[in-house]
Amino acid sequence: MTHAPLRLRLDGAALVANWQLLARLSGSAACGAAVKANGYGLGAREVVRRLAEAGCRDFFVATWAEAAALAGQGVGVSVLHGARAADMAGELPAGVRPVLNTLQQVQRWREAGGGACDVMIDTGMNRLGIAPEDVAAGALDGLSIDTLMSHLASADEDVPLNARQREALAAMRGRTSARRLSLANSAGIALGPDYHFDLTRPGIALYGGKQRAAHDGIRQVVTPEAQILQRRRVRAGDILGYNATWTAPADTEVAILNIGYADGYLRCFSGKGRAWAGDRLLPVLGRVSMDLTAVGVDAAPELGEGDWVSLDYALPETAALSGLSQYELLTGLGPRFDRVWG
């Protein structure tokens, strides 16, 4: 088997510990897990397997293709984007529920037999969901609804909209056949018990993201590592990389890494990013290119071709450094990484 020159070190124990922390914060509500976008880039099947063993029973993906990729795991899966006409043309995976978002999807699901489903209510985000007035008009009457859910637009901020959305969903209790209500994502869990309802749906915090003080115990799950392709000495006054954005102030030892913006290590890390050899800092030098990144290795004289270094990728700090969201940092890590669980 050929191994890639870059890999993601994935901490399975940290993933489980993060879910357990979020489950405790969720109080009496069940705690699910958003595993869309291939488990936020980690590999959804492996994420689901570990969290299911820890006790998680509710998982959320974006599309039916993502749901089909989880077949045979014996867990409940909800498809957040609902049921398109194209989705209904083939055989649907067993044990999977659509989250119906539009009146057209509701009608399509009824015509297909009207089995168990979830429904998204628009409580003010104006993105996806059935309007509350359509619920009042009977649009969901007769449906077999497991979970009636909505989504917070600004859970990571202290704004009045959070309470308005919470109150709008609370007003739906008892007005449909739904056995559960669900509102809180990762940040919403930290807003407190009033937001938990019957089921929470954390995403980014499972994978190391921190948005509120209650997330302080969240552990880092993902560490990119890249192999050194070449070690070289750049003489004082010589340039490095595209557009000569870095000039050596003195003779400098440099390692060229097998990673670049095609892998999700983006140009915003040029001159800002950091790598590590143990506890020794290796600064990114010059411009990140498509497949290659240069780091200074004066602090690590033993490193050479074929050795591995870790990229600094703690999500909150790296988001602040790069200007990217914590979500982009994870989901942008490309398929060329080997994903190595520990």
C-alpha positions as a Markdown table, in Angstrom:
| # | Residue | x | y | z |
|---|---|---|---|---|
| 1 | Met | 0.0 | 0.0 | 0.0 |
| 2 | Thr | 1.3 | 3.5 | -0.9 |
| 3 | His | 1.0 | 6.0 | 1.8 |
| 4 | Ala | 0.5 | 9.7 | 1.2 |
| 5 | Pro | 3.2 | 12.2 | 2.1 |
| 6 | Leu | 0.7 | 14.0 | 4.3 |
| 7 | Arg | -1.7 | 12.7 | 7.0 |
| 8 | Leu | -4.3 | 13.7 | 9.5 |
| 9 | Arg | -3.6 | 12.5 | 13.0 |
| 10 | Leu | -7.1 | 11.9 | 14.5 |
| 11 | Asp | -7.5 | 11.6 | 18.2 |
| 12 | Gly | -10.4 | 9.2 | 18.7 |
| 13 | Ala | -10.3 | 9.5 | 22.5 |
| 14 | Ala | -10.6 | 13.3 | 22.2 |
| 15 | Leu | -13.6 | 13.0 | 19.8 |
| 16 | Val | -15.4 | 10.7 | 22.3 |
| 17 | Ala | -14.5 | 12.9 | 25.2 |
| 18 | Asn | -15.9 | 16.0 | 23.4 |
| 19 | Trp | -19.2 | 14.2 | 22.7 |
| 20 | Gln | -19.4 | 13.2 | 26.3 |
| 21 | Leu | -18.8 | 16.7 | 27.5 |
| 22 | Leu | -21.5 | 18.0 | 25.1 |
| 23 | Ala | -23.9 | 15.3 | 26.3 |
| 24 | Arg | -23.4 | 16.4 | 29.9 |
| 25 | Leu | -23.9 | 20.0 | 28.9 |
| 26 | Ser | -27.1 | 18.9 | 27.2 |
| 27 | Gly | -28.6 | 17.9 | 30.5 |
| 28 | Ser | -31.7 | 15.7 | 30.1 |
| 29 | Ala | -31.8 | 16.1 | 26.3 |
| 30 | Ala | -30.3 | 13.4 | 24.1 |
| 31 | Cys | -27.1 | 14.5 | 22.4 |
| 32 | Gly | -26.7 | 13.6 | 18.7 |
| 33 | Ala | -23.9 | 14.4 | 16.3 |
| 34 | Ala | -23.6 | 16.2 | 12.9 |
| 35 | Val | -21.5 | 14.1 | 10.7 |
| 36 | Lys | -22.2 | 15.8 | 7.3 |
| 37 | Ala | -19.3 | 16.7 | 4.9 |
| 38 | Asn | -17.8 | 13.3 | 5.6 |
| 39 | Gly | -17.7 | 13.9 | 9.4 |
| 40 | Tyr | -16.4 | 17.4 | 8.9 |
| 41 | Gly | -13.6 | 15.9 | 6.9 |
| 42 | Leu | -12.5 | 13.3 | 9.4 |
| 43 | Gly | -14.3 | 10.3 | 7.8 |
| 44 | Ala | -17.9 | 9.9 | 8.7 |
| 45 | Arg | -18.0 | 6.1 | 9.1 |
| 46 | Glu | -15.1 | 6.2 | 11.7 |
| 47 | Val | -16.7 | 9.1 | 13.5 |
| 48 | Val | -20.1 | 7.4 | 13.7 |
| 49 | Arg | -18.5 | 4.1 | 14.8 |
| 50 | Arg | -16.7 | 5.7 | 17.7 |
| 51 | Leu | -19.6 | 7.9 | 18.8 |
| 52 | Ala | -22.1 | 5.1 | 18.5 |
| 53 | Glu | -19.9 | 3.0 | 20.8 |
| 54 | Ala | -19.9 | 5.9 | 23.3 |
| 55 | Gly | -23.8 | 6.0 | 23.3 |
| 56 | Cys | -24.7 | 8.5 | 20.5 |
| 57 | Arg | -27.9 | 7.4 | 18.7 |
| 58 | Asp | -28.8 | 10.4 | 16.4 |
| 59 | Phe | -26.7 | 11.4 | 13.5 |
| 60 | Phe | -27.2 | 14.1 | 10.9 |
| 61 | Val | -25.9 | 14.3 | 7.3 |
| 62 | Ala | -26.6 | 16.7 | 4.5 |
| 63 | Thr | -27.5 | 14.4 | 1.6 |
| 64 | Trp | -28.8 | 10.9 | 0.8 |
| 65 | Ala | -25.4 | 10.0 | -0.6 |
| 66 | Glu | -23.9 | 10.7 | 2.8 |
| 67 | Ala | -26.6 | 8.7 | 4.5 |
| 68 | Ala | -26.0 | 5.7 | 2.1 |
| 69 | Ala | -22.3 | 5.8 | 3.0 |
| 70 | Leu | -23.2 | 5.1 | 6.6 |
| 71 | Ala | -25.3 | 2.0 | 5.8 |
| 72 | Gly | -25.1 | -0.9 | 8.1 |
| 73 | Gln | -24.0 | 1.0 | 11.2 |
| 74 | Gly | -27.2 | 0.5 | 13.1 |
| 75 | Val | -27.8 | 4.1 | 14.0 |
| 76 | Gly | -30.5 | 6.7 | 13.3 |
| 77 | Val | -29.6 | 9.0 | 10.4 |
| 78 | Ser | -31.4 | 12.2 | 9.4 |
| 79 | Val | -30.8 | 13.9 | 6.0 |
| 80 | Leu | -30.9 | 17.6 | 6.6 |
| 81 | His | -31.5 | 18.6 | 3.0 |
| 82 | Gly | -34.8 | 16.7 | 2.8 |
| 83 | Ala | -36.1 | 14.7 | -0.1 |
| 84 | Arg | -35.6 | 15.9 | -3.7 |
| 85 | Ala | -37.5 | 14.3 | -6.6 |
| 86 | Ala | -34.2 | 12.7 | -7.6 |
| 87 | Asp | -33.7 | 11.2 | -4.2 |
| 88 | Met | -37.1 | 9.6 | -4.3 |
| 89 | Ala | -36.4 | 7.9 | -7.7 |
| 90 | Gly | -34.2 | 5.2 | -6.2 |
| 91 | Glu | -34.4 | 2.9 | -3.2 |
| 92 | Leu | -33.8 | 4.9 | 0.0 |
| 93 | Pro | -31.5 | 3.5 | 2.7 |
| 94 | Ala | -33.2 | 1.7 | 5.5 |
| 95 | Gly | -33.5 | 3.5 | 8.9 |
| 96 | Val | -32.9 | 7.0 | 7.4 |
| 97 | Arg | -35.3 | 9.9 | 7.8 |
| 98 | Pro | -35.5 | 13.0 | 5.6 |
| 99 | Val | -35.7 | 16.4 | 7.3 |
| 100 | Leu | -38.5 | 17.9 | 5.3 |
| 101 | Asn | -37.9 | 21.6 | 4.6 |
| 102 | Thr | -40.5 | 22.7 | 2.1 |
| 103 | Leu | -44.2 | 22.1 | 1.4 |
| 104 | Gln | -43.1 | 20.4 | -1.9 |
| 105 | Gln | -41.0 | 18.0 | 0.1 |
| 106 | Val | -43.9 | 17.3 | 2.5 |
| 107 | Gln | -46.1 | 16.5 | -0.5 |
| 108 | Arg | -43.5 | 14.4 | -2.1 |
| 109 | Trp | -43.0 | 12.4 | 1.1 |
| 110 | Arg | -46.7 | 11.9 | 1.5 |
| 111 | Glu | -47.0 | 10.6 | -2.0 |
| 112 | Ala | -44.1 | 8.1 | -1.3 |
| 113 | Gly | -46.0 | 6.6 | 1.6 |
| 114 | Gly | -45.4 | 9.1 | 4.4 |
| 115 | Gly | -43.1 | 7.1 | 6.6 |
| 116 | Ala | -41.1 | 8.4 | 9.6 |
| 117 | Cys | -39.6 | 11.8 | 9.0 |
| 118 | Asp | -38.2 | 14.9 | 10.6 |
| 119 | Val | -39.3 | 18.4 | 9.8 |
| 120 | Met | -37.3 | 21.7 | 9.8 |
| 121 | Ile | -39.3 | 24.8 | 11.0 |
| 122 | Asp | -38.0 | 28.2 | 10.0 |
| 123 | Thr | -37.9 | 30.3 | 13.2 |
| 124 | Gly | -36.2 | 33.3 | 11.8 |
| 125 | Met | -33.0 | 32.3 | 10.0 |
| 126 | Asn | -34.8 | 32.3 | 6.6 |
| 127 | Arg | -32.6 | 29.6 | 5.2 |
| 128 | Leu | -34.5 | 26.3 | 5.2 |
| 129 | Gly | -37.8 | 25.2 | 6.8 |
| 130 | Ile | -41.6 | 25.2 | 6.9 |
| 131 | Ala | -43.2 | 28.5 | 8.1 |
| 132 | Pro | -45.0 | 28.3 | 11.4 |
| 133 | Glu | -48.1 | 29.7 | 9.8 |
| 134 | Asp | -48.1 | 26.7 | 7.4 |
| 135 | Val | -48.0 | 24.4 | 10.4 |
| 136 | Ala | -51.0 | 26.2 | 11.9 |
| 137 | Ala | -52.8 | 25.7 | 8.6 |
| 138 | Gly | -52.4 | 22.0 | 8.9 |
| 139 | Ala | -49.5 | 21.4 | 6.4 |
| 140 | Leu | -48.0 | 18.7 | 8.6 |
| 141 | Asp | -51.2 | 17.0 | 9.8 |
| 142 | Gly | -51.0 | 13.3 | 9.6 |
| 143 | Leu | -47.3 | 13.0 | 9.1 |
| 144 | Ser | -45.3 | 10.6 | 11.3 |
| 145 | Ile | -42.7 | 13.1 | 12.6 |
| 146 | Asp | -39.9 | 12.0 | 14.9 |
| 147 | Thr | -38.2 | 15.3 | 15.4 |
| 148 | Leu | -39.4 | 18.9 | 14.8 |
| 149 | Met | -36.3 | 21.0 | 14.6 |
| 150 | Ser | -35.0 | 24.5 | 13.8 |
| 151 | His | -31.6 | 26.0 | 13.6 |
| 152 | Leu | -30.0 | 29.0 | 15.4 |
| 153 | Ala | -28.7 | 31.7 | 13.2 |
| 154 | Ser | -26.4 | 33.4 | 15.8 |
| 155 | Ala | -25.8 | 30.9 | 18.6 |
| 156 | Asp | -22.2 | 32.0 | 19.0 |
| 157 | Glu | -23.3 | 35.6 | 19.8 |
| 158 | Asp | -25.4 | 37.1 | 22.6 |
| 159 | Val | -28.2 | 38.6 | 20.5 |
| 160 | Pro | -32.0 | 38.8 | 21.1 |
| 161 | Leu | -32.6 | 36.6 | 18.0 |
| 162 | Asn | -31.6 | 33.5 | 20.0 |
| 163 | Ala | -34.4 | 33.9 | 22.4 |
| 164 | Arg | -36.9 | 34.7 | 19.6 |
| 165 | Gln | -36.0 | 31.5 | 17.8 |
| 166 | Arg | -36.2 | 29.5 | 21.0 |
| 167 | Glu | -39.7 | 30.9 | 21.8 |
| 168 | Ala | -40.9 | 30.2 | 18.2 |
| 169 | Leu | -39.9 | 26.6 | 18.4 |
| 170 | Ala | -41.3 | 26.2 | 21.9 |
| 171 | Ala | -44.6 | 27.4 | 20.5 |
| 172 | Met | -44.7 | 24.4 | 18.2 |
| 173 | Arg | -44.8 | 21.8 | 21.0 |
| 174 | Gly | -48.0 | 19.8 | 20.8 |
| 175 | Arg | -49.0 | 21.3 | 17.4 |
| 176 | Thr | -47.7 | 18.3 | 15.4 |
| 177 | Ser | -47.2 | 14.6 | 15.9 |
| 178 | Ala | -43.5 | 15.2 | 16.6 |
| 179 | Arg | -42.2 | 13.3 | 19.7 |
| 180 | Arg | -39.2 | 15.5 | 20.0 |
| 181 | Leu | -38.1 | 19.2 | 19.5 |
| 182 | Ser | -34.5 | 20.1 | 18.7 |
| 183 | Leu | -32.8 | 23.5 | 18.3 |
| 184 | Ala | -29.3 | 23.6 | 19.8 |
| 185 | Asn | -26.1 | 23.2 | 17.8 |
| 186 | Ser | -22.6 | 23.3 | 19.4 |
| 187 | Ala | -22.9 | 26.9 | 20.5 |
| 188 | Gly | -26.6 | 26.6 | 21.2 |
| 189 | Ile | -25.9 | 23.9 | 23.8 |
| 190 | Ala | -23.8 | 26.4 | 25.7 |
| 191 | Leu | -26.7 | 28.9 | 25.8 |
| 192 | Gly | -28.3 | 26.8 | 28.6 |
| 193 | Pro | -31.1 | 24.4 | 29.3 |
| 194 | Asp | -33.8 | 26.5 | 27.7 |
| 195 | Tyr | -32.3 | 25.8 | 24.4 |
| 196 | His | -31.8 | 22.0 | 24.8 |
| 197 | Phe | -35.4 | 20.8 | 24.3 |
| 198 | Asp | -35.3 | 17.1 | 23.7 |
| 199 | Leu | -32.3 | 16.6 | 21.4 |
| 200 | Thr | -29.2 | 18.6 | 20.7 |
| 201 | Arg | -27.2 | 18.5 | 17.5 |
| 202 | Pro | -23.5 | 19.4 | 18.1 |
| 203 | Gly | -21.1 | 19.6 | 15.1 |
| 204 | Ile | -17.9 | 21.7 | 15.2 |
| 205 | Ala | -17.3 | 21.2 | 19.0 |
| 206 | Leu | -17.2 | 17.5 | 18.5 |
| 207 | Tyr | -14.1 | 18.0 | 16.3 |
| 208 | Gly | -12.3 | 20.5 | 18.5 |
| 209 | Gly | -14.1 | 23.7 | 17.8 |
| 210 | Lys | -14.6 | 26.2 | 20.6 |
| 211 | Gln | -17.2 | 29.0 | 20.4 |
| 212 | Arg | -18.2 | 29.8 | 24.0 |
| 213 | Ala | -16.7 | 29.5 | 27.5 |
| 214 | Ala | -18.6 | 26.3 | 28.2 |
| 215 | His | -16.5 | 24.7 | 25.4 |
| 216 | Asp | -13.2 | 25.3 | 27.3 |
| 217 | Gly | -12.9 | 21.6 | 28.0 |
| 218 | Ile | -13.1 | 20.7 | 24.3 |
| 219 | Arg | -10.0 | 18.8 | 23.1 |
| 220 | Gln | -8.2 | 19.1 | 19.8 |
| 221 | Val | -9.0 | 16.1 | 17.5 |
| 222 | Val | -7.3 | 16.9 | 14.2 |
| 223 | Thr | -3.6 | 17.5 | 13.6 |
| 224 | Pro | -2.3 | 17.7 | 10.0 |
| 225 | Glu | 1.2 | 16.3 | 9.5 |
| 226 | Ala | 3.3 | 16.6 | 6.4 |
| 227 | Gln | 6.5 | 14.9 | 5.2 |
| 228 | Ile | 9.6 | 16.8 | 4.3 |
| 229 | Leu | 10.4 | 16.6 | 0.6 |
| 230 | Gln | 13.7 | 18.4 | 0.7 |
| 231 | Arg | 15.9 | 20.2 | 3.2 |
| 232 | Arg | 18.0 | 23.1 | 1.9 |
| 233 | Arg | 20.0 | 26.1 | 3.0 |
| 234 | Val | 18.8 | 29.5 | 1.7 |
| 235 | Arg | 21.7 | 32.0 | 1.7 |
| 236 | Ala | 21.3 | 35.5 | 3.2 |
| 237 | Gly | 19.7 | 37.8 | 0.7 |
| 238 | Asp | 18.2 | 35.0 | -1.4 |
| 239 | Ile | 14.5 | 34.7 | -1.9 |
| 240 | Leu | 12.1 | 31.8 | -1.3 |
| 241 | Gly | 9.0 | 30.8 | -3.2 |
| 242 | Tyr | 6.6 | 32.5 | -5.5 |
| 243 | Asn | 6.8 | 36.3 | -5.9 |
| 244 | Ala | 9.8 | 36.5 | -3.6 |
| 245 | Thr | 7.7 | 37.4 | -0.6 |
| 246 | Trp | 10.4 | 36.2 | 1.8 |
| 247 | Thr | 14.1 | 37.1 | 1.7 |
| 248 | Ala | 16.5 | 35.3 | 4.0 |
| 249 | Pro | 17.8 | 37.8 | 6.6 |
| 250 | Ala | 20.7 | 35.3 | 7.3 |
| 251 | Asp | 21.6 | 31.9 | 6.1 |
| 252 | Thr | 18.5 | 29.8 | 7.0 |
| 253 | Glu | 17.8 | 26.1 | 7.1 |
| 254 | Val | 14.5 | 25.4 | 5.2 |
| 255 | Ala | 12.4 | 22.3 | 4.8 |
| 256 | Ile | 10.0 | 22.0 | 1.9 |
| 257 | Leu | 6.8 | 20.2 | 3.0 |
| 258 | Asn | 4.4 | 18.1 | 0.9 |
| 259 | Ile | 1.4 | 20.2 | 1.6 |
| 260 | Gly | -0.2 | 23.3 | 0.0 |
| 261 | Tyr | -3.5 | 25.0 | -0.8 |
| 262 | Ala | -4.7 | 22.1 | -2.9 |
| 263 | Asp | -4.8 | 20.1 | 0.3 |
| 264 | Gly | -6.6 | 22.8 | 2.3 |
| 265 | Tyr | -3.5 | 24.4 | 3.8 |
| 266 | Leu | -4.4 | 27.8 | 2.2 |
| 267 | Arg | -2.4 | 30.8 | 1.1 |
| 268 | Cys | -3.6 | 32.8 | 4.1 |
| 269 | Phe | -1.0 | 30.8 | 6.1 |
| 270 | Ser | 1.8 | 32.3 | 4.0 |
| 271 | Gly | 4.2 | 33.9 | 6.4 |
| 272 | Lys | 1.8 | 33.3 | 9.3 |
| 273 | Gly | 1.4 | 29.5 | 9.8 |
| 274 | Arg | 3.5 | 27.4 | 12.1 |
| 275 | Ala | 4.7 | 23.8 | 12.2 |
| 276 | Trp | 6.3 | 21.9 | 15.1 |
| 277 | Ala | 9.0 | 19.4 | 15.6 |
| 278 | Gly | 8.1 | 18.2 | 19.1 |
| 279 | Asp | 8.0 | 21.5 | 21.1 |
| 280 | Arg | 10.2 | 23.4 | 18.6 |
| 281 | Leu | 8.5 | 26.0 | 16.5 |
| 282 | Leu | 9.0 | 26.0 | 12.7 |
| 283 | Pro | 7.7 | 29.1 | 11.0 |
| 284 | Val | 6.1 | 29.1 | 7.6 |
| 285 | Leu | 8.3 | 31.1 | 5.2 |
| 286 | Gly | 7.2 | 32.7 | 2.1 |
| 287 | Arg | 4.1 | 31.9 | 0.1 |
| 288 | Val | 2.1 | 28.7 | 0.4 |
| 289 | Ser | 1.9 | 27.1 | -3.1 |
| 290 | Met | -0.5 | 24.5 | -4.5 |
| 291 | Asp | 1.4 | 21.4 | -3.2 |
| 292 | Leu | 4.3 | 22.8 | -1.2 |
| 293 | Thr | 5.0 | 24.9 | 1.9 |
| 294 | Ala | 8.3 | 26.0 | 3.3 |
| 295 | Val | 9.2 | 26.1 | 7.0 |
| 296 | Gly | 12.3 | 27.3 | 8.8 |
| 297 | Val | 14.1 | 24.4 | 10.5 |
| 298 | Asp | 17.1 | 26.1 | 12.2 |
| 299 | Ala | 15.6 | 24.9 | 15.5 |
| 300 | Ala | 15.5 | 21.2 | 14.3 |
| 301 | Pro | 18.9 | 20.3 | 12.9 |
| 302 | Glu | 18.1 | 16.6 | 12.8 |
| 303 | Leu | 15.2 | 16.9 | 10.4 |
| 304 | Gly | 15.7 | 15.8 | 6.8 |
| 305 | Glu | 14.0 | 14.3 | 3.8 |
| 306 | Gly | 11.2 | 11.9 | 4.7 |
| 307 | Asp | 10.8 | 13.2 | 8.3 |
| 308 | Trp | 7.4 | 14.4 | 9.5 |
| 309 | Val | 6.4 | 17.7 | 11.1 |
| 310 | Ser | 3.0 | 18.7 | 12.6 |
| 311 | Leu | 1.1 | 21.8 | 11.4 |
| 312 | Asp | -0.3 | 24.1 | 14.1 |
| 313 | Tyr | -4.0 | 23.6 | 13.8 |
| 314 | Ala | -5.8 | 24.2 | 17.1 |
| 315 | Leu | -9.1 | 25.4 | 15.7 |
| 316 | Pro | -9.9 | 28.6 | 17.6 |
| 317 | Glu | -6.3 | 29.9 | 17.4 |
| 318 | Thr | -5.8 | 28.9 | 13.8 |
| 319 | Ala | -9.1 | 30.6 | 12.9 |
| 320 | Ala | -8.0 | 33.8 | 14.5 |
| 321 | Leu | -4.6 | 33.6 | 12.7 |
| 322 | Ser | -6.0 | 32.8 | 9.2 |
| 323 | Gly | -9.2 | 34.6 | 9.1 |
| 324 | Leu | -11.0 | 31.4 | 8.2 |
| 325 | Ser | -13.9 | 29.9 | 10.3 |
| 326 | Gln | -13.3 | 26.8 | 12.4 |
| 327 | Tyr | -15.6 | 25.0 | 10.0 |
| 328 | Glu | -13.6 | 25.9 | 6.9 |
| 329 | Leu | -10.4 | 24.8 | 8.6 |
| 330 | Leu | -11.7 | 21.3 | 9.0 |
| 331 | Thr | -13.9 | 20.7 | 6.0 |
| 332 | Gly | -11.3 | 22.2 | 3.6 |
| 333 | Leu | -8.7 | 19.5 | 4.4 |
| 334 | Gly | -8.6 | 17.5 | 1.2 |
| 335 | Pro | -8.7 | 13.8 | 0.2 |
| 336 | Arg | -4.9 | 13.6 | -0.3 |
| 337 | Phe | -4.4 | 13.2 | 3.4 |
| 338 | Asp | -4.2 | 9.7 | 4.9 |
| 339 | Arg | -6.5 | 9.7 | 7.9 |
| 340 | Val | -4.8 | 8.0 | 10.8 |
| 341 | Trp | -6.9 | 7.3 | 13.9 |
| 342 | Gly | -5.2 | 7.0 | 17.3 |
